[in-house]
Coordinates of N, CA, C and O in Angstrom, one line a residue:
M1155 N 102.0 129.8 90.0 CA 101.6 128.3 90.5 C 102.1 128.8 91.7 O 103.4 128.1 91.8
A1156 N 101.3 128.7 93.1 CA 101.8 128.1 94.3 C 101.9 127.1 94.2 O 101.5 125.9 94.1
T1157 N 103.5 127.0 95.5 CA 103.5 125.2 96.0 C 103.6 125.5 97.6 O 103.5 126.5 98.2
D1158 N 103.2 124.2 98.5 CA 103.2 124.5 99.7 C 104.7 124.0 100.0 O 104.9 124.6 101.5
A1159 N 105.6 123.7 99.0 CA 107.2 123.6 100.0 C 107.5 125.0 100.3 O 107.0 126.2 99.9
P1160 N 108.0 125.0 101.6 CA 108.7 126.2 102.0 C 110.0 126.5 101.2 O 110.4 125.8 100.6
P1161 N 110.5 127.7 101.0 CA 111.7 128.3 100.3 C 112.9 127.2 100.9 O 112.7 127.2 101.9
P1162 N 113.5 127.2 100.1 CA 115.0 127.1 100.3 C 115.8 127.7 101.6 O 115.7 128.4 102.0
S1163 N 116.2 126.9 102.4 CA 117.2 127.4 103.6 C 118.3 128.2 102.6 O 119.0 127.7 102.2
K1164 N 118.8 129.6 103.7 CA 119.8 130.3 103.4 C 121.4 129.7 103.7 O 121.9 130.2 103.3
E1165 N 121.0 128.7 105.2 CA 122.1 128.6 106.0 C 122.2 127.3 104.6 O 122.3 126.4 104.2
P1166 N 124.5 127.3 105.1 CA 124.5 126.3 104.2 C 124.4 125.0 105.1 O 124.5 125.0 106.4
H1167 N 124.3 123.8 103.9 CA 124.0 122.5 104.6 C 125.2 122.2 104.9 O 125.9 121.6 104.0
V1168 N 125.3 121.4 106.1 CA 126.5 120.7 106.6 C 126.0 119.0 106.5 O 125.0 118.9 107.2
L1169 N 126.7 118.3 105.9 CA 126.6 116.6 106.3 C 127.0 116.4 107.6 O 128.2 116.6 107.6
P1170 N 126.2 115.4 108.2 CA 127.3 114.8 109.4 C 128.2 113.9 108.8 O 128.6 113.5 107.4
S1171 N 129.0 113.7 109.2 CA 130.6 113.0 108.9 C 130.6 111.7 109.3 O 129.6 111.0 109.8
A1172 N 131.5 111.0 108.2 CA 130.6 109.4 108.5 C 131.1 108.5 109.7 O 130.0 107.4 110.0
E1173 N 131.4 109.9 111.3 CA 131.6 108.9 112.1 C 130.1 109.0 112.6 O 129.5 107.8 113.3
E1174 N 129.5 110.1 112.4 CA 128.0 110.3 112.8 C 126.9 109.4 112.3 O 126.4 108.7 112.9
F1175 N 127.5 108.8 110.9 CA 126.4 107.9 110.6 C 126.5 106.7 110.9 O 125.7 106.0 111.2
A1176 N 128.4 106.2 110.9 CA 128.3 104.8 111.7 C 127.9 105.1 113.1 O 127.1 104.0 113.7
E1177 N 127.7 105.9 114.0 CA 127.3 105.8 115.0 C 125.6 105.9 115.0 O 125.1 104.6 115.8
V1178 N 125.0 106.3 114.4 CA 123.7 106.1 114.1 C 123.1 104.8 113.6 O 122.2 104.2 113.7
H1179 N 124.1 104.0 112.6 CA 123.8 103.0 112.4 C 124.1 102.3 113.2 O 123.1 100.8 113.1
Q1180 N 124.5 102.2 114.5 CA 124.8 101.4 115.5 C 123.7 101.1 116.6 O 124.1 100.6 117.7
S1181 N 123.1 102.4 116.5 CA 122.2 102.9 117.8 C 121.1 102.0 117.5 O 120.4 101.1 116.7
T1182 N 120.7 101.7 119.2 CA 119.0 100.9 119.3 C 118.2 101.6 118.2 O 117.2 101.2 117.8
E1183 N 118.1 102.8 118.5 CA 117.1 103.3 117.4 C 116.8 102.8 115.9 O 115.9 102.6 115.4
F1184 N 118.0 102.9 115.6 CA 117.9 102.4 114.1 C 117.8 101.1 114.0 O 117.1 100.1 112.8
G1185 N 118.6 100.3 114.6 CA 117.8 98.8 114.6 C 116.8 98.4 115.1 O 115.5 97.9 114.4
E1186 N 115.8 99.3 115.7 CA 114.4 99.3 115.8 C 113.9 99.4 114.5 O 112.7 98.9 114.2
L1187 N 114.5 100.5 113.9 CA 113.8 101.0 112.7 C 113.8 99.9 111.6 O 112.7 99.9 110.5
R1188 N 115.0 98.9 111.7 CA 114.9 98.3 110.9 C 114.3 97.1 110.9 O 113.8 96.2 109.9
R1189 N 114.1 96.7 112.4 CA 113.5 95.4 112.7 C 111.6 95.7 112.4 O 111.0 94.8 111.7
S1190 N 111.6 97.3 112.5 CA 110.0 97.3 112.0 C 109.7 97.4 110.9 O 108.7 96.3 110.3
Y1191 N 110.7 97.6 109.7 CA 110.9 97.6 108.6 C 110.5 96.1 108.0 O 109.9 95.6 107.4
R1192 N 111.6 95.3 108.4 CA 111.7 93.9 108.0 C 110.5 93.1 108.3 O 110.3 92.0 107.5
S1193 N 110.0 93.1 109.4 CA 109.3 92.5 110.0 C 108.3 92.6 109.3 O 107.1 91.6 109.4
F1194 N 107.9 93.9 108.8 CA 106.9 93.9 107.4 C 107.1 93.9 106.5 O 106.4 92.6 105.8
A1195 N 108.4 93.9 105.6 CA 108.0 93.6 104.4 C 108.5 92.7 104.1 O 108.5 91.9 103.2
F1196 N 109.7 91.7 104.6 CA 109.8 90.7 104.5 C 108.4 89.2 104.0 O 108.7 88.9 103.8
P1197 N 108.1 89.3 105.3 CA 107.2 88.4 105.3 C 105.8 88.4 103.9 O 105.4 87.7 103.5
L1198 N 105.4 89.8 103.9 CA 104.3 90.3 102.9 C 105.4 90.0 101.8 O 104.6 89.0 100.6
T1199 N 106.6 89.6 101.7 CA 107.5 89.7 99.9 C 107.4 88.4 99.8 O 106.8 87.8 98.9
V1200 N 107.3 87.5 100.7 CA 107.2 86.1 100.6 C 106.2 85.6 100.4 O 105.7 85.0 99.7
A1201 N 104.9 86.0 101.5 CA 103.5 85.7 101.0 C 103.1 86.0 99.3 O 102.8 85.2 98.7
F1202 N 103.7 87.3 98.8 CA 102.9 87.5 97.6 C 103.8 87.0 96.4 O 103.7 86.5 95.7
I1203 N 105.4 86.1 97.1 CA 105.6 85.6 96.0 C 105.4 84.0 96.0 O 105.0 83.5 94.3
V1204 N 104.8 83.7 97.0 CA 104.4 82.2 97.1 C 103.0 82.3 96.1 O 103.2 81.7 95.4
W1205 N 101.8 83.5 96.2 CA 100.9 83.5 96.0 C 100.9 84.1 94.3 O 100.4 82.9 93.4
Y1206 N 102.0 84.4 93.6 CA 102.4 85.1 92.6 C 103.0 83.5 91.8 O 102.6 82.9 90.5
L1207 N 104.1 82.5 92.1 CA 104.3 81.5 91.9 C 103.2 80.6 91.6 O 102.8 79.7 91.3
L1208 N 102.3 80.2 92.8 CA 101.0 79.3 93.1 C 100.1 79.8 91.6 O 99.9 79.3 90.8
Y1209 N 99.7 81.0 91.1 CA 99.3 81.4 90.4 C 99.7 80.8 88.6 O 99.4 80.2 88.5
V1210 N 101.1 80.8 88.9 CA 101.9 80.7 88.1 C 101.9 79.0 87.4 O 101.6 78.2 86.1
L1211 N 102.1 78.4 88.4 CA 102.2 76.8 88.4 C 100.7 76.3 88.5 O 100.9 75.3 87.7
L1212 N 99.8 77.1 88.9 CA 98.4 76.7 88.5 C 98.4 76.9 86.9 O 97.2 75.8 86.4
S1213 N 98.4 77.7 86.4 CA 98.4 78.3 85.3 C 98.7 77.2 84.0 O 98.2 76.7 83.1
N1214 N 100.3 76.7 84.7 CA 101.1 75.7 83.8 C 100.5 74.1 84.2 O 100.7 73.4 83.0
Y1215 N 100.3 73.9 85.3 CA 100.0 72.5 85.5 C 98.2 72.1 85.8 O 98.6 70.6 86.3
A1216 N 97.9 72.9 86.2 CA 96.4 72.9 86.6 C 94.9 73.1 85.7 O 94.5 74.0 85.9
G1217 N 95.6 73.4 84.3 CA 94.6 73.7 83.1 C 92.8 73.5 83.3 O 92.4 74.4 83.3
G1218 N 92.8 72.2 83.7 CA 91.3 72.0 84.1 C 90.5 72.8 85.2 O 89.7 73.1 84.7
F1219 N 91.8 72.9 86.3 CA 91.1 73.7 87.2 C 91.0 75.1 87.0 O 89.8 76.1 87.4
M1220 N 91.9 75.7 86.0 CA 92.0 77.6 85.7 C 91.2 77.3 84.9 O 90.5 78.7 84.9
G1221 N 90.4 76.5 84.3 CA 89.8 76.3 83.2 C 88.2 76.6 83.4 O 87.7 77.1 82.5
T1222 N 88.2 76.1 84.8 CA 86.8 75.9 85.2 C 86.4 77.2 85.4 O 86.8 78.3 85.4
K1223 N 84.6 77.4 84.3 CA 83.8 78.4 84.5 C 83.3 78.9 85.9 O 82.8 77.7 86.5
L1224 N 83.0 80.5 86.5 CA 82.4 80.5 87.0 C 81.2 80.6 87.0 O 80.1 80.5 87.6
F1225 N 81.1 82.0 85.6 CA 80.0 82.6 85.5 C 80.5 83.4 84.0 O 81.2 83.7 84.0
G1226 N 79.3 83.0 83.3 CA 79.9 83.5 81.5 C 80.8 83.5 81.0 O 81.4 81.9 80.9
N1227 N 81.8 84.1 80.6 CA 83.2 83.5 80.1 C 84.4 83.5 80.9 O 85.4 84.1 81.2
I1228 N 83.7 84.1 82.3 CA 85.0 84.4 83.6 C 85.1 83.1 84.1 O 84.2 82.3 84.8
N1229 N 86.4 82.6 83.8 CA 86.9 81.4 85.0 C 88.1 81.5 85.4 O 88.4 82.7 86.3
V1230 N 88.0 80.5 86.4 CA 89.2 81.0 87.5 C 90.5 81.5 87.2 O 91.2 82.2 87.8
A1231 N 90.9 80.9 86.4 CA 92.2 81.9 86.0 C 92.1 83.4 85.4 O 92.7 84.0 86.4
F1232 N 91.3 83.7 85.3 CA 91.0 85.5 85.6 C 90.7 86.0 86.5 O 91.4 87.0 86.8
V1233 N 90.0 85.5 87.4 CA 89.5 85.9 89.0 C 91.4 85.6 89.4 O 91.3 87.0 90.1
F1234 N 91.5 84.9 89.3 CA 93.0 84.8 90.0 C 93.9 85.8 89.2 O 95.0 86.6 90.6
G1235 N 93.9 86.1 88.1 CA 94.9 87.2 87.6 C 94.1 88.7 87.8 O 95.0 89.2 88.3
I1236 N 92.9 88.9 87.8 CA 92.5 90.1 88.6 C 93.0 90.2 90.3 O 93.6 90.9 90.3
L1237 N 93.1 89.3 90.6 CA 93.6 89.1 92.4 C 94.8 89.5 92.5 O 95.4 90.3 93.6
Q1238 N 95.6 88.8 91.6 CA 97.0 89.3 91.7 C 97.0 90.8 91.5 O 97.8 91.5 92.7
F1239 N 96.4 92.0 90.7 CA 96.5 93.1 90.7 C 95.8 93.3 92.1 O 96.6 94.5 93.0
V1240 N 95.0 92.9 92.7 CA 94.2 93.5 93.9 C 95.5 93.2 95.0 O 95.5 94.4 95.2
T1241 N 95.8 92.3 95.0 CA 97.0 92.2 96.1 C 98.1 93.1 95.8 O 98.7 93.5 97.2
T1242 N 98.4 93.0 94.9 CA 99.0 94.0 94.4 C 99.1 95.5 95.0 O 100.0 96.3 96.1
F1243 N 97.8 96.5 94.5 CA 97.5 97.1 95.5 C 97.3 97.6 96.9 O 97.4 98.4 97.6
L1244 N 97.2 96.1 97.1 CA 96.4 96.1 98.6 C 97.4 96.3 99.4 O 97.6 97.4 100.6
I1245 N 98.8 95.4 99.1 CA 100.0 95.8 99.7 C 100.8 96.8 99.6 O 101.1 97.2 100.8
A1246 N 100.4 97.7 98.5 CA 100.8 98.9 98.8 C 100.6 99.9 99.7 O 101.4 100.6 100.2
W1247 N 99.1 99.8 99.3 CA 98.3 100.6 100.4 C 98.6 100.4 101.7 O 98.7 100.9 102.7
W1248 N 98.6 99.3 102.1 CA 98.7 98.5 103.6 C 100.3 99.3 103.9 O 100.5 99.6 105.1
Y1249 N 101.4 99.1 103.1 CA 102.6 99.3 103.5 C 102.6 100.6 103.6 O 103.6 101.4 104.2
S1250 N 102.0 101.9 103.1 CA 101.7 102.9 103.0 C 101.7 103.2 104.3 O 102.1 104.3 104.9
R1251 N 100.9 102.8 104.8 CA 99.8 102.9 105.7 C 100.7 102.4 107.2 O 101.2 103.5 107.8
H1252 N 101.7 101.3 107.1 CA 102.6 100.9 108.1 C 103.8 102.0 108.3 O 103.8 102.6 109.1
A1253 N 104.1 102.3 107.0 CA 105.4 103.4 107.0 C 105.2 104.5 107.4 O 105.7 105.1 108.3
A1254 N 103.8 105.1 107.7 CA 103.2 106.6 107.7 C 103.1 106.5 109.3 O 103.5 107.3 110.5
A1255 N 102.9 105.5 109.7 CA 102.8 105.0 110.8 C 103.7 104.9 111.9 O 103.4 105.0 113.3
K1256 N 104.6 103.6 111.5 CA 105.5 103.3 112.7 C 107.1 103.6 112.0 O 107.7 103.9 112.5
L1257 N 107.1 103.9 110.1 CA 108.7 104.4 110.0 C 109.0 105.5 109.8 O 110.0 105.7 110.2
D1258 N 108.2 106.3 109.1 CA 108.1 107.6 109.3 C 108.3 108.5 110.0 O 109.7 108.8 110.3
P1259 N 107.8 108.1 111.3 CA 108.2 108.8 112.3 C 109.5 108.8 113.3 O 110.4 109.3 113.9
K1260 N 110.0 107.4 113.6 CA 111.5 107.4 113.6 C 112.2 107.4 112.9 O 113.6 108.1 113.3
A1261 N 112.2 107.7 111.4 CA 113.0 108.4 110.7 C 112.9 109.2 110.6 O 114.1 109.9 110.8
E1262 N 112.2 109.8 110.9 CA 112.3 111.6 111.3 C 113.0 111.8 112.3 O 113.9 112.9 111.8
A1263 N 112.5 111.0 113.1 CA 113.3 111.5 114.8 C 114.7 111.3 114.1 O 115.9 112.5 114.5
I1264 N 115.3 110.1 113.9 CA 116.9 110.3 113.5 C 117.8 111.2 112.7 O 118.4 111.3 112.8
K1265 N 116.7 111.4 111.6 CA 117.1 112.5 110.8 C 116.9 113.7 111.3 O 118.5 114.3 111.5
S1266 N 116.2 114.6 112.1 CA 116.3 115.9 112.7 C 117.6 116.0 113.8 O 118.2 116.6 113.7
R1267 N 117.7 114.5 114.5 CA 118.7 114.5 115.3 C 120.1 114.7 114.8 O 121.1 115.5 115.5
M1268 N 120.3 114.0 113.3 CA 121.5 114.0 112.8 C 121.9 115.5 112.3 O 123.1 115.7 112.0
E1269 N 120.8 116.0 111.8 CA 121.0 117.7 111.0 C 121.2 118.7 112.1 O 122.1 119.3 112.0
K1270 N 121.1 117.9 113.8 CA 120.7 119.1 114.5 C 122.6 119.1 114.8 O 123.2 120.0 115.3
R1271 N 122.9 117.7 114.9 CA 124.2 117.3 115.2 C 125.4 118.0 114.2 O 126.7 118.6 114.8
A1272 N 124.9 117.6 113.3 CA 125.8 118.5 111.9 C 126.2 119.9 111.9 O 125.3 120.8 112.7

């Protein structure tokens, strides 16, 4: 069974020092990477938690509304429940695209620069 991974390097692996890690942690480039992550992840996390809690609260306190039949045996609660799964997968897909486009290149640049210094 063949894999696409390159063979492991024969050179000894040297880790960056604690001072080098601290220096990178304080850099503007790393700060920009953190800001880019936080500006995407935090608002989406808050929005999803609010959406989830709305679903739970409506299920507990608005039984009449949630029990409203839309068609056949499908009611509002069922549709909202399915939408919980849909939004979870959409957020995961959206995050993977965001990470690939914005986060991964910045992280890879920092990583490769640290590996060259070590």
